[in-house]
Every structure is written in structure tokens, then in C-alpha cells.
Coordinates of C-alpha atoms in Angstrom, one line a residue:
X67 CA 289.4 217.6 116.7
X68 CA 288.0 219.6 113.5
X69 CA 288.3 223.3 113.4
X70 CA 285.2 224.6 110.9
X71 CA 283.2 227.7 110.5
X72 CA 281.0 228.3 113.0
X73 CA 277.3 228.1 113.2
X74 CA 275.5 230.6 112.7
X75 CA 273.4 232.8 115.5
X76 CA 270.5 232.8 113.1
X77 CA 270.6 229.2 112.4
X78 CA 271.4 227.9 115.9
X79 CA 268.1 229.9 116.9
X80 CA 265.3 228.1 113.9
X81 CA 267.1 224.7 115.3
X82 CA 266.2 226.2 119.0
X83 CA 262.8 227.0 118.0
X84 CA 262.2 224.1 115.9
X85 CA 263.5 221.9 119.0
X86 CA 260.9 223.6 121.5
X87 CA 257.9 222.7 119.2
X88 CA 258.7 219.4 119.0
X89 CA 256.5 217.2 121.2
X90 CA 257.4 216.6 124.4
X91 CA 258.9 213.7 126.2
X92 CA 261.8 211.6 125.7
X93 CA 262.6 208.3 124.5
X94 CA 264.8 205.9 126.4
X95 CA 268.4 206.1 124.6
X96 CA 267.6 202.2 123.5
X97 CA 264.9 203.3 121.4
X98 CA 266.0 206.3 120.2
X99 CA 266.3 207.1 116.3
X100 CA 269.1 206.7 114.1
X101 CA 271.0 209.7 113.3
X102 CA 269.9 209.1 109.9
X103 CA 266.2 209.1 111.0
X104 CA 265.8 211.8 113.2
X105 CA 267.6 213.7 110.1
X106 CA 265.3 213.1 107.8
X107 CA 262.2 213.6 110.0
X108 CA 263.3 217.3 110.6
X109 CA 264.8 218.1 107.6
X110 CA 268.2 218.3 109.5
X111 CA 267.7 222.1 110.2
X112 CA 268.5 221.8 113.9
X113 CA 272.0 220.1 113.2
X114 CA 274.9 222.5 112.7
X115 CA 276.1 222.5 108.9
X116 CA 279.4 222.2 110.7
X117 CA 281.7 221.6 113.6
X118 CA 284.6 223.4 115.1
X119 CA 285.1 220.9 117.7
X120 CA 284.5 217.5 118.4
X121 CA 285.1 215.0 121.3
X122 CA 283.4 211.9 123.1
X123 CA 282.4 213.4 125.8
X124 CA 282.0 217.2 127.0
X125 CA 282.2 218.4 130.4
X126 CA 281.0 222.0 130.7
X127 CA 282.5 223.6 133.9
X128 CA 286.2 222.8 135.4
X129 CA 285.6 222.7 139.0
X130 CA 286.1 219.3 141.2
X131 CA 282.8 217.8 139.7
X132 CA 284.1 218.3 136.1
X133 CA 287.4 217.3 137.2
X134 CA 286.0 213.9 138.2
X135 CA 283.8 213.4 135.2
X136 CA 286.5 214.2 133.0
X137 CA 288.9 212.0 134.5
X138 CA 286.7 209.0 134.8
X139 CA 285.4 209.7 131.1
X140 CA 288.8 209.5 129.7
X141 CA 290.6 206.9 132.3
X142 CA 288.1 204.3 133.1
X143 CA 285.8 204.9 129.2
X144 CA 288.7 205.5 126.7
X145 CA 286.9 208.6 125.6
X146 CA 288.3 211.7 124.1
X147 CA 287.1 214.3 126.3
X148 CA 287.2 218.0 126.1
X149 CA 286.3 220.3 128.7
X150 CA 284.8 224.2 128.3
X151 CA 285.6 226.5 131.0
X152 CA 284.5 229.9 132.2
X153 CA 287.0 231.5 133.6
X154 CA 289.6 233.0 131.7
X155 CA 292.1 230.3 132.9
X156 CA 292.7 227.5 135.4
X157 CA 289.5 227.0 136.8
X158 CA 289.0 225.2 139.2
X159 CA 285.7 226.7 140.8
X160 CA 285.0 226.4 145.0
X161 CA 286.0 223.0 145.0
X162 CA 289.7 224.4 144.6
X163 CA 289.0 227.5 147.3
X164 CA 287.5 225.2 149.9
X165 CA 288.9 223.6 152.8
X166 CA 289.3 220.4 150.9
X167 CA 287.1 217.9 153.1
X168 CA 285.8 215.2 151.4
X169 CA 283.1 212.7 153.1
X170 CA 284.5 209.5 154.6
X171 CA 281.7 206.8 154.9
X172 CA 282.3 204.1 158.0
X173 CA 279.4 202.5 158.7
X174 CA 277.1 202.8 155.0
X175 CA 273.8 201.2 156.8
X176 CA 274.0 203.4 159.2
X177 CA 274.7 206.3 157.2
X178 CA 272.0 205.7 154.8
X179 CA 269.5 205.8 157.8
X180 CA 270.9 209.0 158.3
X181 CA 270.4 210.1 154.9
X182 CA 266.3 209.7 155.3
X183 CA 266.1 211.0 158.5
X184 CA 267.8 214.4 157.8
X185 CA 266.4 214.8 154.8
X186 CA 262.8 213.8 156.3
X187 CA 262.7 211.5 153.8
X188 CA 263.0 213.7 149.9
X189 CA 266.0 211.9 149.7
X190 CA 264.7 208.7 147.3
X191 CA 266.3 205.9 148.4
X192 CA 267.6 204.5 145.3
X193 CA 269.7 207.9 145.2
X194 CA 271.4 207.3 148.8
X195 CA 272.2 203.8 147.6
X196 CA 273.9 204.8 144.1
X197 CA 275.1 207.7 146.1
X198 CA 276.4 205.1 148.6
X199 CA 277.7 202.4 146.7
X200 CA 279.9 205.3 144.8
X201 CA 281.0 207.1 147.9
X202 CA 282.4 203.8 149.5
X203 CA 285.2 204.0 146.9
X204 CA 286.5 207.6 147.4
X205 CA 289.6 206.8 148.9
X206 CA 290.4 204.0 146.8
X207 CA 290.4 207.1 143.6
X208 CA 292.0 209.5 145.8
X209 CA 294.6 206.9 146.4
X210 CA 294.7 205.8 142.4
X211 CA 295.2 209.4 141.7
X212 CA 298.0 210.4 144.3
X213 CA 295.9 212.9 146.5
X214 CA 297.0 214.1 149.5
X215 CA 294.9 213.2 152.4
X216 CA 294.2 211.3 156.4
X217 CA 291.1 210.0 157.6
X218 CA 290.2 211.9 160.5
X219 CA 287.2 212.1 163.1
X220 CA 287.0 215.5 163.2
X221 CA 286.2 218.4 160.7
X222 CA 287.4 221.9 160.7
X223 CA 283.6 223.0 160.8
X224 CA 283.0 221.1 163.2
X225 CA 280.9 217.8 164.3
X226 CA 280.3 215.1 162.0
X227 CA 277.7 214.5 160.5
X228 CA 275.9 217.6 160.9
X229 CA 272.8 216.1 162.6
X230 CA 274.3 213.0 164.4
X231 CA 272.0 213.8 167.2
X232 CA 269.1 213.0 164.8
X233 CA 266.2 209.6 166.4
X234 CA 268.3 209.4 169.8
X235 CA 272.4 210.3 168.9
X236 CA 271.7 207.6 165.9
X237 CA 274.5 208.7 163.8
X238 CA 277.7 209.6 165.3
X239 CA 280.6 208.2 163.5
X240 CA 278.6 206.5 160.8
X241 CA 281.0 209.1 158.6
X242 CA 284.4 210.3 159.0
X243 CA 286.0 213.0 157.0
X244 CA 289.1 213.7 155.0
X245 CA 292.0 216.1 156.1
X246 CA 293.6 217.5 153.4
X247 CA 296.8 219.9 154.1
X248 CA 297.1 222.7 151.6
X249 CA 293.2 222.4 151.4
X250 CA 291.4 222.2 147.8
X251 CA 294.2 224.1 146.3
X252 CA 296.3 221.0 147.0
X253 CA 293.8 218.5 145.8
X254 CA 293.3 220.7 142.5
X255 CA 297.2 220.6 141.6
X256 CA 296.7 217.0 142.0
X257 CA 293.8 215.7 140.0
X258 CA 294.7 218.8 137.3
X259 CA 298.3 216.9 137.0
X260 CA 296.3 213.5 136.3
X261 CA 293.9 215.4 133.3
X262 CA 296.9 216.7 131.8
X263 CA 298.8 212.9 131.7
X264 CA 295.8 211.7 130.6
X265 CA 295.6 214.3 127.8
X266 CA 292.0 215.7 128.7
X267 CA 292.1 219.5 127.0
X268 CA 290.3 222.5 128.8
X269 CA 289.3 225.2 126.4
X270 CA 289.3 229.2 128.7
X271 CA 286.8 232.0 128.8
X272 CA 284.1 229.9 127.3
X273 CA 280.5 231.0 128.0
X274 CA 277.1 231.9 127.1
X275 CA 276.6 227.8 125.9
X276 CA 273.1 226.9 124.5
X277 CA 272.9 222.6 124.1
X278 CA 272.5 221.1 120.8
X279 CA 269.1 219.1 120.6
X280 CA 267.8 216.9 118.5
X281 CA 263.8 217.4 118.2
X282 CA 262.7 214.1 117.5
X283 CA 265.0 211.5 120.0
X284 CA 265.8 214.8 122.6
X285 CA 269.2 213.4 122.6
X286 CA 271.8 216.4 124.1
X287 CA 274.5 216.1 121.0
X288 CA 276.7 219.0 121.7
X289 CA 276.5 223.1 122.3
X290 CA 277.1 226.3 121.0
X291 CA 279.4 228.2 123.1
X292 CA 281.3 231.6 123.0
X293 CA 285.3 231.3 123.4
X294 CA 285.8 235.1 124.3
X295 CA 283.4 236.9 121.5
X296 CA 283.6 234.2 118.8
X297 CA 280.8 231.3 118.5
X298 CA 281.9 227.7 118.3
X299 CA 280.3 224.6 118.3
X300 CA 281.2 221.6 119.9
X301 CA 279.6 218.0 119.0
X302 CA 279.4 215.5 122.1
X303 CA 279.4 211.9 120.4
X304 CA 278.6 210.1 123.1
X305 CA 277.3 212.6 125.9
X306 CA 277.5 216.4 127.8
X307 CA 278.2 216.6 131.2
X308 CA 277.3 220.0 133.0
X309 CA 279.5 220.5 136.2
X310 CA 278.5 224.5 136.3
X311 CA 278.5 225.2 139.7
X312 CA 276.0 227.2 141.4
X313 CA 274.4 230.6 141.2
X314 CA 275.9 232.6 143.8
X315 CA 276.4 235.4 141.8
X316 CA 272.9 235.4 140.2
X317 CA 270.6 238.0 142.2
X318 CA 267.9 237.0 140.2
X319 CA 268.0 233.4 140.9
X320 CA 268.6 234.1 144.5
X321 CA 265.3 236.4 144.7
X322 CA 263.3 233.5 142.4
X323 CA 264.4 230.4 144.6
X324 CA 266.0 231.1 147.8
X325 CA 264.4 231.1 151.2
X326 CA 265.2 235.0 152.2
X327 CA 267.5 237.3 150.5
X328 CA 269.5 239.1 149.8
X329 CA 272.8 236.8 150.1
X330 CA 276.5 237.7 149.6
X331 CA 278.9 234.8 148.8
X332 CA 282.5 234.9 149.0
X333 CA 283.7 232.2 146.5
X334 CA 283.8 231.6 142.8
X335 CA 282.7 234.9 141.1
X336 CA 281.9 232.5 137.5
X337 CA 279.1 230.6 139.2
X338 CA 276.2 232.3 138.0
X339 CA 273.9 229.8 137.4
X340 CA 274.5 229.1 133.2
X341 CA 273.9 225.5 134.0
X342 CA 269.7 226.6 135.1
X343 CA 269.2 228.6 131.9
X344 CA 270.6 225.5 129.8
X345 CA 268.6 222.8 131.2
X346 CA 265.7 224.8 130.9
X347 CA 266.0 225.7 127.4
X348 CA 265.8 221.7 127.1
X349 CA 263.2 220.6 129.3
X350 CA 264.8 219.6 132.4
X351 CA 263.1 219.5 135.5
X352 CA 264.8 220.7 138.5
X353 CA 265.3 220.0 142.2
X354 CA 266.7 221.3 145.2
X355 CA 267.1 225.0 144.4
X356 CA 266.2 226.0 147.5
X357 CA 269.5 224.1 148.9
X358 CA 272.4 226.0 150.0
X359 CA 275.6 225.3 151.9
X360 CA 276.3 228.5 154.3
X361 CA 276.7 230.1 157.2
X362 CA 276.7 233.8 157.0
X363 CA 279.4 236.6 155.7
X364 CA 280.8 240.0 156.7
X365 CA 279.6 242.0 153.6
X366 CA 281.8 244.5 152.2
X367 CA 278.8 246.7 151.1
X368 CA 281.3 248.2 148.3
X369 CA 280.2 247.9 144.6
X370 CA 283.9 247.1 143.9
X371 CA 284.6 244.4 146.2
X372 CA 280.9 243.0 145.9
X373 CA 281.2 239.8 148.0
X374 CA 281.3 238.2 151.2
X375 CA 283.9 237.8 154.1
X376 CA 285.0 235.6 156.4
X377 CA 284.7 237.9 159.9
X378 CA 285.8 237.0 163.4
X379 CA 286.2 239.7 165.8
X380 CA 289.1 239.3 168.6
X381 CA 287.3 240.2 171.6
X382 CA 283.8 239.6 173.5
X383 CA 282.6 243.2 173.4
X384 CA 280.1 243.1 170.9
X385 CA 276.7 242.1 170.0
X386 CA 273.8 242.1 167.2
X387 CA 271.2 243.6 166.1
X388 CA 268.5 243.4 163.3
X389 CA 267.2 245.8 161.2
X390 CA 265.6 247.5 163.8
X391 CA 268.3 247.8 166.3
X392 CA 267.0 244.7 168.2
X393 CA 269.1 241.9 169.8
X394 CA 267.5 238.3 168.4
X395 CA 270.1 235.9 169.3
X396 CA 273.3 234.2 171.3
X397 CA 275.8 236.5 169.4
X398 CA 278.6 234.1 170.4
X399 CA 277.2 231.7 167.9
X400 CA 274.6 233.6 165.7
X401 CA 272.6 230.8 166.3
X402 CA 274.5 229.2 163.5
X403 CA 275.9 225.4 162.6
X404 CA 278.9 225.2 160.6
X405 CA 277.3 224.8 157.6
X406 CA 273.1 225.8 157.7
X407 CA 273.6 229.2 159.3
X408 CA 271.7 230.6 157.1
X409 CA 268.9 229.1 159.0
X410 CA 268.8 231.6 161.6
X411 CA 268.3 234.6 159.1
X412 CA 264.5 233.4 157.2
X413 CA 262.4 235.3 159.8
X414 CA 260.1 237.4 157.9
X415 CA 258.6 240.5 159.5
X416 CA 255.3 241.7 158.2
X417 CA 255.9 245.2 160.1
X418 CA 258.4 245.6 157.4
X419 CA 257.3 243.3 155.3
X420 CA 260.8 242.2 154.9
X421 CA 263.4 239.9 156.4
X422 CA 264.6 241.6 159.2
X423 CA 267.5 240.1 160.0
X424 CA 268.7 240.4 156.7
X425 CA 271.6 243.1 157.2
X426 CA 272.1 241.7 160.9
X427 CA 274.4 244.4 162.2
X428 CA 277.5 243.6 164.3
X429 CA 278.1 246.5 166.8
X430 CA 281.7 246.8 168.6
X431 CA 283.9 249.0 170.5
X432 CA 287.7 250.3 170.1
X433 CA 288.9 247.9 171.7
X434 CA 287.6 245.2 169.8
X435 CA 289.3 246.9 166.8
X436 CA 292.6 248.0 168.0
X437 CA 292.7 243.7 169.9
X438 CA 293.9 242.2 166.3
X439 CA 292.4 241.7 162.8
X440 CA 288.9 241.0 161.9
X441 CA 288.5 239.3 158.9
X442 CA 291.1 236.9 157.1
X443 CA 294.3 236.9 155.3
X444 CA 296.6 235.2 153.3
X445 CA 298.7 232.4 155.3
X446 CA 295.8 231.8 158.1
X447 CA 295.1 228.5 159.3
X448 CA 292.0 228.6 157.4
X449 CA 292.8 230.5 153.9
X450 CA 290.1 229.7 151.7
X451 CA 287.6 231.7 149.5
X452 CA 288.3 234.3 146.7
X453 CA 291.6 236.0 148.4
X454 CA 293.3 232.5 148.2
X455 CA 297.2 233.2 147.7
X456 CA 297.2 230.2 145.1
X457 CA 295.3 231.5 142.9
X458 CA 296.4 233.6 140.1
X459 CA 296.1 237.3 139.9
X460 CA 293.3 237.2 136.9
X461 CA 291.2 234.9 139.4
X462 CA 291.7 236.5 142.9
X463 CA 289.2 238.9 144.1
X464 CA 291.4 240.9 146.7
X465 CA 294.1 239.9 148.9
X466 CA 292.9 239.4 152.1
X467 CA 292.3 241.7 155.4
X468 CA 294.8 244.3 157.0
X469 CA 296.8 243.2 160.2
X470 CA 295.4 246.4 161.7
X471 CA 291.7 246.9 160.5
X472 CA 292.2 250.2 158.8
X473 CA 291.8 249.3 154.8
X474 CA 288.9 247.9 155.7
X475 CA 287.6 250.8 157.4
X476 CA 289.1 253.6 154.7
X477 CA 287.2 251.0 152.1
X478 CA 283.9 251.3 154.5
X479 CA 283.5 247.6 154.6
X480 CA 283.6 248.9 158.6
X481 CA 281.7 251.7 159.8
X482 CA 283.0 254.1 162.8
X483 CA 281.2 256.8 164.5
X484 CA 281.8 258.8 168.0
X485 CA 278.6 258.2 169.5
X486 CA 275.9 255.0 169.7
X487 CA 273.5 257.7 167.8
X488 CA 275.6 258.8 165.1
X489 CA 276.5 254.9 164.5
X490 CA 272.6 254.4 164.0
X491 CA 272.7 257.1 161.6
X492 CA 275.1 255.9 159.4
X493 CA 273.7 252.5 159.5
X494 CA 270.1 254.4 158.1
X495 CA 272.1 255.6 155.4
X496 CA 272.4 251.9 154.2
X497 CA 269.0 250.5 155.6
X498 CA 266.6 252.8 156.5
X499 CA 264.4 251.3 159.0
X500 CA 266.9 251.2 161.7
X501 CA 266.6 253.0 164.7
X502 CA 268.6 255.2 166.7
X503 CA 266.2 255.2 169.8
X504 CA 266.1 251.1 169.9
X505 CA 269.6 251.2 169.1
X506 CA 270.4 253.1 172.1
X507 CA 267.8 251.3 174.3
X508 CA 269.3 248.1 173.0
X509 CA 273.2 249.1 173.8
X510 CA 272.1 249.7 177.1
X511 CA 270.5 246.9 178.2
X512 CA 273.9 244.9 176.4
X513 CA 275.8 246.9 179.2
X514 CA 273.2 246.3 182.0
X515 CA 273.4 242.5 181.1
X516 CA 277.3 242.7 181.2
X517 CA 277.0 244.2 184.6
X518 CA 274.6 241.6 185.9
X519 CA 276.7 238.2 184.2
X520 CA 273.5 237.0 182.9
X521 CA 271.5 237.0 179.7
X522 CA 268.1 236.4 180.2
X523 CA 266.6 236.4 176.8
X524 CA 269.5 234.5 174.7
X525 CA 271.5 232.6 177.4
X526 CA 275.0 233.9 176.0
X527 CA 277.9 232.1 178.0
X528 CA 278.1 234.9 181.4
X529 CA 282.1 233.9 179.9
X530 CA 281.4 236.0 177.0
X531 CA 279.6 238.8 178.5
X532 CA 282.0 241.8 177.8
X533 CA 281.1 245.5 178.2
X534 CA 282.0 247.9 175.5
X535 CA 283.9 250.2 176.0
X536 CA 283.3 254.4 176.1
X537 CA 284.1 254.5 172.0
X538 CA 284.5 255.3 169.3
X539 CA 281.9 252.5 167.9
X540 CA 282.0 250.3 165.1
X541 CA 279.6 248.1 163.2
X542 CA 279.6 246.2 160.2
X543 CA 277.3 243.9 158.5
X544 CA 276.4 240.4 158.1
X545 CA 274.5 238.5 155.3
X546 CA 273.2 234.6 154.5
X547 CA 276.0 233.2 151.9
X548 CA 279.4 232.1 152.3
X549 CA 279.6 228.9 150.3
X550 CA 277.4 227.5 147.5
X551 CA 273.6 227.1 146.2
X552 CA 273.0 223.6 145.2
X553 CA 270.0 223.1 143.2
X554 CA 269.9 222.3 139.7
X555 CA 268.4 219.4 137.4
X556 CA 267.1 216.5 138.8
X557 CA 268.9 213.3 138.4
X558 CA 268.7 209.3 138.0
X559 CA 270.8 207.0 139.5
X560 CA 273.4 207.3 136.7
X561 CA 273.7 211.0 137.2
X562 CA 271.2 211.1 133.7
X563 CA 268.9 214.9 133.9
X564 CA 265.5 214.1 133.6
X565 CA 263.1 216.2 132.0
X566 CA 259.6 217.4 133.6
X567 CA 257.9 213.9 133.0
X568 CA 260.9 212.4 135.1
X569 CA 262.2 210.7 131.5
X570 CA 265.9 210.9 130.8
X571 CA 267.0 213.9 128.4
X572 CA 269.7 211.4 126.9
X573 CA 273.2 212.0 126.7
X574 CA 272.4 214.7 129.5
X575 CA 274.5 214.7 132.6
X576 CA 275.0 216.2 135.7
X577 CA 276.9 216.6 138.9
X578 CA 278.5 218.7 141.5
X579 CA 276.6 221.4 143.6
X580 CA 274.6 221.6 139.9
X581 CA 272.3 219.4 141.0
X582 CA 273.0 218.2 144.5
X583 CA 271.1 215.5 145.8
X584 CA 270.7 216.6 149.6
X585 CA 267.3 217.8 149.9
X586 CA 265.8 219.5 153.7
X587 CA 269.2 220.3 155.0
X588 CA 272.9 219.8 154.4
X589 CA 273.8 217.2 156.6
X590 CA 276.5 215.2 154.8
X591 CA 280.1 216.6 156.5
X592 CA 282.2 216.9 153.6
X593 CA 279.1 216.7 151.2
X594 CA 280.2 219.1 148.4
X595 CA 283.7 217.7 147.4
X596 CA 282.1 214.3 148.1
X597 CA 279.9 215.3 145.7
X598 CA 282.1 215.9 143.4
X599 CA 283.6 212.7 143.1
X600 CA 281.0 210.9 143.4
X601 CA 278.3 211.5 140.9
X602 CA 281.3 213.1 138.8
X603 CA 282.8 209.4 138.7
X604 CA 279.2 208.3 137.7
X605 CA 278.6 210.4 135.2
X606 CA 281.6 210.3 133.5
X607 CA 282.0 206.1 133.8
X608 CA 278.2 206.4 132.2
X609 CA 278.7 208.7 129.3
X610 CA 281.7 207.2 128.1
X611 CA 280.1 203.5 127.8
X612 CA 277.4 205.0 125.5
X613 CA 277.6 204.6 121.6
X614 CA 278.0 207.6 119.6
X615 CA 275.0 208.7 118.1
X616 CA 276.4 209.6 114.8
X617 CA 277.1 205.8 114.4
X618 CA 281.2 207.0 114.1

């Protein structure tokens, strides 16, 4: 690689400008210019004078997707790929703080039926077949790569797939899933010990990147970035693949494209949604922003821990209410599957003119929180998120919840108060419109239901009827996001962004929950990390076979 001076601000942003006038739509990459053409059309203004860096192929983001693309790029193409990173080091992204379950496809006709009817049908077909065709080979890769995994029936989250029920119980068992002990952790030491045989280098604490374009063909040659407060740029010879996550840290691409809000996430703090604002600045069209992968969180409501939790609380006596002290639900489940429960918090209320399940409050009793912990810690069955023990001490977040409750409460993640009415007053402090009266009126009928074994309006399990207790009381909140957004650009067949005509932006990549291609709900078990390797493979095996564009 060549180490130069970099380009300038002032001359990156005439090549930006001179890029954005240039007429719109793109050739297909066989018809393209020569370098030398496009050159001398614009006077080469756009190009950088000079390069700091230079590779084959450049992945932008080190989580599982980019992990794949970078792989594939260097193993199967022979290319010399270099990879820009976020975080300050490792990387690794949700993909390494998730449970690790990757999609297992046993019956692909079947499946791809599944595909269109889940997705009521904005799921184009010749997607689910590349998709398909790709997916079939996962465990072959895992296999040529050494990961650690068994084929099981059964996910952690539950049934697979999501909507097997779907025309008649069509689809049961046309997947299976993954099991991967040590979870993605496990599978990241893995596929991170195959990039570093195959020599694949990772630059750290690489951000703010603006893609190199060249006005007359469109191609995507390389891209400005910042490597802690310095500017470098990087040329791409033969393509850039973006594998930038999501925007779960992004409020105001959460407000712009989600279906209610607010949201608190609890995973990978660096995925803020670059990857939108760079495919913009170039054309691209995009897809599926509305797309997210959740249930709901616990959240913290502390400016210095500002994400989400996973919450469970040891005993039956509780229940929940919305903004306005009303029960709305069968608290046993929050109306929630394992991975759209989300759903259950989009109803809008014009008396508010607000969501008004959006805190949904979770009301309990001492002996709920003296019965065990409430939220999760290092060395649990199911340790994943942003308290992960793995993960080093820049990266981490916070390490995990307090055997006995208490931190949490000192932090006020929980609140506490001596009476029903003086609980509803400390929630008003936080939302305003609820309601000590309905509160009240609410916590009594709970109590009367309790006595009676049966829940009229909801139809909780008489099982799970449990009365609280005289107090103190305790509530804390709960919010839509524990896992990922998964819109981005729209894609072809070969992973290829296309731009608002639905023509290829060449030498333009995507993959990962960038970009996602499940579209209504997410209904593939597995989906994300399956994901991953899927259009990451495709991408990076696509890419790699190009020519360079400088004619090197």
C-alpha cells in the first residue's frame, strides 16, 4: 500500500460538488469509460492528486457482514483487501454480541414459499433465489473456516421460522438453525483468526467516510475517511463494500423512518447509520428502513448509561401499564414474538397525539425485587449485548446487573416509592401524562383479578396471576429496540447498490443488516448472521472478479 499526503477537505468537496451535477444515471460497468476518458471529460478535478492507501477491494465496517466480504474477497478472488473500522479496536459489531444463530435451510422450495408469503410478497423473487442458492452453502463455509457449531431444531428465541403457521402450518421445519456455544463471540475469534492467516488488514477508529465518485461512469473508486482526526484516502481498484451496520444509535433516523419512537437498543453503540448518509451522497436508493429486528428493552433512563436492557423479573407479581396508567396487554408475554415485539408498541393515540405505549411501564412489588435479579449479567446462559465479558474494556458499555437489584436502583434505572400514588408521581416526573388516579384504579382491579383467577380483558394464564404485595413499589420502563434496524440501499442479485433509477452504482456493494433484504416482517430464524454470510460471500466473490478500473 502507498502512504501520501492526504487530500485535501477543500478539494474532496469541488469533486463532491462537481459529482452531484453530473447527470444522473449510471452505466452498466461493461460500458463504462476508461479511466483515461472519464479523466479527461472532467478535467480530473474529482480524483484525489494522491493516495494514502490502496487495496483491491474495501470493506467499510468489521462486523460479521464485512468479515464475510472480506474473507471471500481475499480467499476465493485473490484480492488485496483492506478493511476500515469504527471502533477504536476489534470490531466486530452485533454480529459478535449476539447469540450466534445462523439460518439452516432444509427444505429451499419450501422455504422460498415462505419467503413470499411472510413478506406478502416485497420480497422479489429473484432475491430469495440468489438469497437461496447462497444460503444452501453456509455450513459448507462454516465448516471450510473451522466454526464452531450443530444443527439444531430449535432456537434460543424460540420457534422456527417465525411464521411457520403462515397458509395452513405451511412452513414448519423448511429451516433449521445453528447452535453455536460461546455465542457470536465464539464465531468472531474464529472467522477473525482466518482474516488474519489470510493477511486481510483492519485499519481502527476510522470514521466520517465520504465515497470517491467518478462523475461521468458513477463508478464508486474509493473514500475519504478520518483515522482518528487525520484525513486519508483510500482507492478501491476493483470495488467498496459497505457492511456499516444499522442506525440504532441515530435518533434522527429513528424519528425519520421508523414506525413509532422513541427506541433504546442495547447493542453496538458505533452503528449510527454512516452507511445512509454515504449512499445518499451517491445516489443510492434505499429499502427497507422501516425493518427492524426487536423485541423491547428495560431502559435505563440515565444519560450515562443511554441504552437498553435485557429485563426479566423473578416473580408473577407485576403488570403493565401505558402512558396513562392503563393495562393493554397479557403482561406474561407483552404480546411479543421473539424477534417483532416491537409490533405491539405502534399504537398511536390521538388523545395524546402520541404513542402511548411508548414508555410502557412495568409495575412490581418487594417481593419481586428482593426474589433474585432483574436484568442480566456476565456468565448467564444468555450473555449477549453491550455488557459481554469478551469484549474489551474500551468496547463494553457496563458490566452487567447486580445479584441484588440495588445498583440498579441507586443508578435509578429502577424506581421505588412507598405508596401506588407516589410511584405515579415519580413516573410524571419522566412522562407527564400519566396518571395517579388510573394508576390506582388500574392496581386495583390487577388485585381484584388476582383474587378472582381470571383475566377478562387479556386472558393472562390464571397460573400467572399473582397479587402484589403491601410495598414498597417498583416500576421501571420498557421501550421498542433491543437488536438492530435493517434498512439501507437497495440491492441486485450480486449484492450491487442501485441508485434511484434501479441502475447499478458500480463498484458499490452492500451487505449485512445495511441493507437487509426481508421486507413486511422478520421472519427468517437466524436471519441476521445468515445475512451476514450470505450476501457478504456475494459481495465479496463479486467485487473481487471485477477489473480494476485504473487499468493496473
Amino acid at each position: 500500500m502507498n502512504t501520501n499526503e492526504a487530500l485535501s477537505r477543500r478539494s474532496f468537496l469541488k469533486g463532491a460538488a462537481l459529482a452531484g451535477a453530473a447527470a444522473a444515471g449510471a452505466a452498466s460497468l461493461a460500458g463504462c469509460a476508461t479511466a483515461d476518458e472519464s479523466l479527461s471529460s472532467t478535467g480530473g478535478d474529482w480524483m484525489p492528486a494522491q493516495w494514502d492507501y490502496e487495496c483491491d477491494v474495501l470493506v467499510i465496517g468489521y462486523g460479521g457482514a464485512g468479515m464475510w466480504s472480506s474473507l471471500i474477497a481475499a480467499d476465493e478472488g485473490g484480492a488485496e483487501v483492506l478493511v476500515l473500522e469504527k471502533a477504536p479496536i476489534e470490531g466486530g459489531g452485533n454480529s459478535r454480541i449476539n447469540n450466534g444463530e445462523w439460518t439452516v435451510i432444509a427444505d429451499p422450495e419450501r422455504f422460498k414459499a415462505y419467503c413470499k408469503s411472510f413478506s406478502h410478497g416485497l420480497m422479489e423473487d429473484e432475491m430469495i433465489d440468489a438469497y437461496v442458492a447462497e444460503a444452501t452453502r453456509h455450513t459448507e463455509y462454516a465448516d471450510k473456516y473451522g466454526m464452531s457449531y450443530e444443527v439444531a431444531e430449535q432456537a434460543l428465541a424460540g420457534t422456527i421460522p417465525e411464521y411457520y403457521f403462515l397458509d395452513n402450518d405451511a412452513y414448519g421445519g423448511c429451516i433449521q438453525i445453528s447452535s453455536v456455544d460461546g455465542f457470536g463471540m465464539q464465531t468472531f475469534r474464529e472467522l477473525d483468526a482466518a482474516r488474519q492467516e489470510l493477511g486481510i488488514e483492519v485499519l481502527f477508529d476510522c470514521h466520517d467516510e465520504h465515497l470517491i465518485q467518478n462523475p461521468a461512469t458513477k463508478e464508486i473508486v474509493g473514500c475519504t475517511t478520518m483515522i482518528g482526526d487525520e484525513e486519508k484516502t483510500v482507492k478501491a481498484r476493483k470495488g467498496v463494500i459497505l457492511t456499516t451496520g444499522g442506525f440504532e444509535f441515530n435518533d434522527d433516523l429513528q424519528r425519520e423512518y421508523l414506525k413509532c419512537y422513541p427506541w433504546h437498543f442495547e447493542g453496538w453503540r458505533y452503528n449510527t447509520g454512516d452507511g445512509i448518509r454515504m449512499v445518499e451522497e451517491v445516489g443510492a436508493k434505499l429499502w427497507h428502513m422501516s425493518m427492524v429486528i426487536s423485541m423491547s428493552s428495560m431502559y435505563t433512563r440515565d444519560p450515562e448509561n443511554n441504552f437498553g436492557v435485557d429485563a426479566f423479573l423473578p416473580t408473577n407479581s407485576f403488570f403493565h401499564v401505558n402512558r396513562l396508567g392503563k393495562r393493554y396487554v397479557n403482561e406474561v408475554n407483552n404480546g411479543e414474538t421473539p424477534h417483532n415485539g416491537w409490533h405491539v408498541y405502534t399504537q398511536f393515540n390521538d388523545e395524546i397525539d402520541d404513542y402511548d405505549r411508548i414508555p410502557t411501564w412495568v409495575v412490581f412489588d418487594h417481593t419481586n425485587f428482593t426474589s433474585g435479579k432483574i436484568g442480566v449479567s456476565q456468565g448467564d446462559f444468555f450473555e449477549c449485548g453491550n455488557m459481554t465479558s469478551e469484549l474489551p474494556d474500551e468496547l463494553r458499555d457496563w458490566d452487567g446487573w447486580s445479584e441484588d437489584n440495588m445498583a440498579e436502583l441507586e443508578r435509578g434505572w429502577i424506581t421505588k416509592a412507598d405508596t401506588i400514588e407516589e410511584l405515579a408521581a415519580k413516573m410524571a416526573e419522566w412522562d407527564p401524562w400519566m396518571s395517579a388516579e388510573t394508576l390506582r384504579a388500574t392496581f386495583d382491579e390487577y388485585q381484584a383479578i388476582c383474587d378472582a383467577g381470571v383475566d377478562p380483558k387479556f386472558d393472562r394464564n390464571p397460573e400467572t396471576l399473582q397479587k402484589l404485595d403491601g410495598g414498597p413499589y417498583y416500576c421501571y420502563t420498557l421501550y421498542p429496540g433491543s437488536c438492530s434496524t435493517l434498512g439501507g440501499p437497495k440491492k441486485n442479485t450480486n449484492a450491487q447498490v442501485l441508485d434511484t433509477r434501479g441502475e447499478v452504482i458500480p463498484r458499490l456493494y452492500a451487505a449485512g443488516s445495511f441493507g437487509n433484504f426481508q421486507a413486511h416482517s422478520y421472519g427468517i430464524t437466524g436471519g441476521n448472521n445468515s445475512e451476514n454470510m450470505t450476501w457478504g460471500r456475494i459481495a465479496g466473490r463479486h467485487a473481487s472478479s471485477l477489473d480494476n478500473w485504473d487499468g493496473a
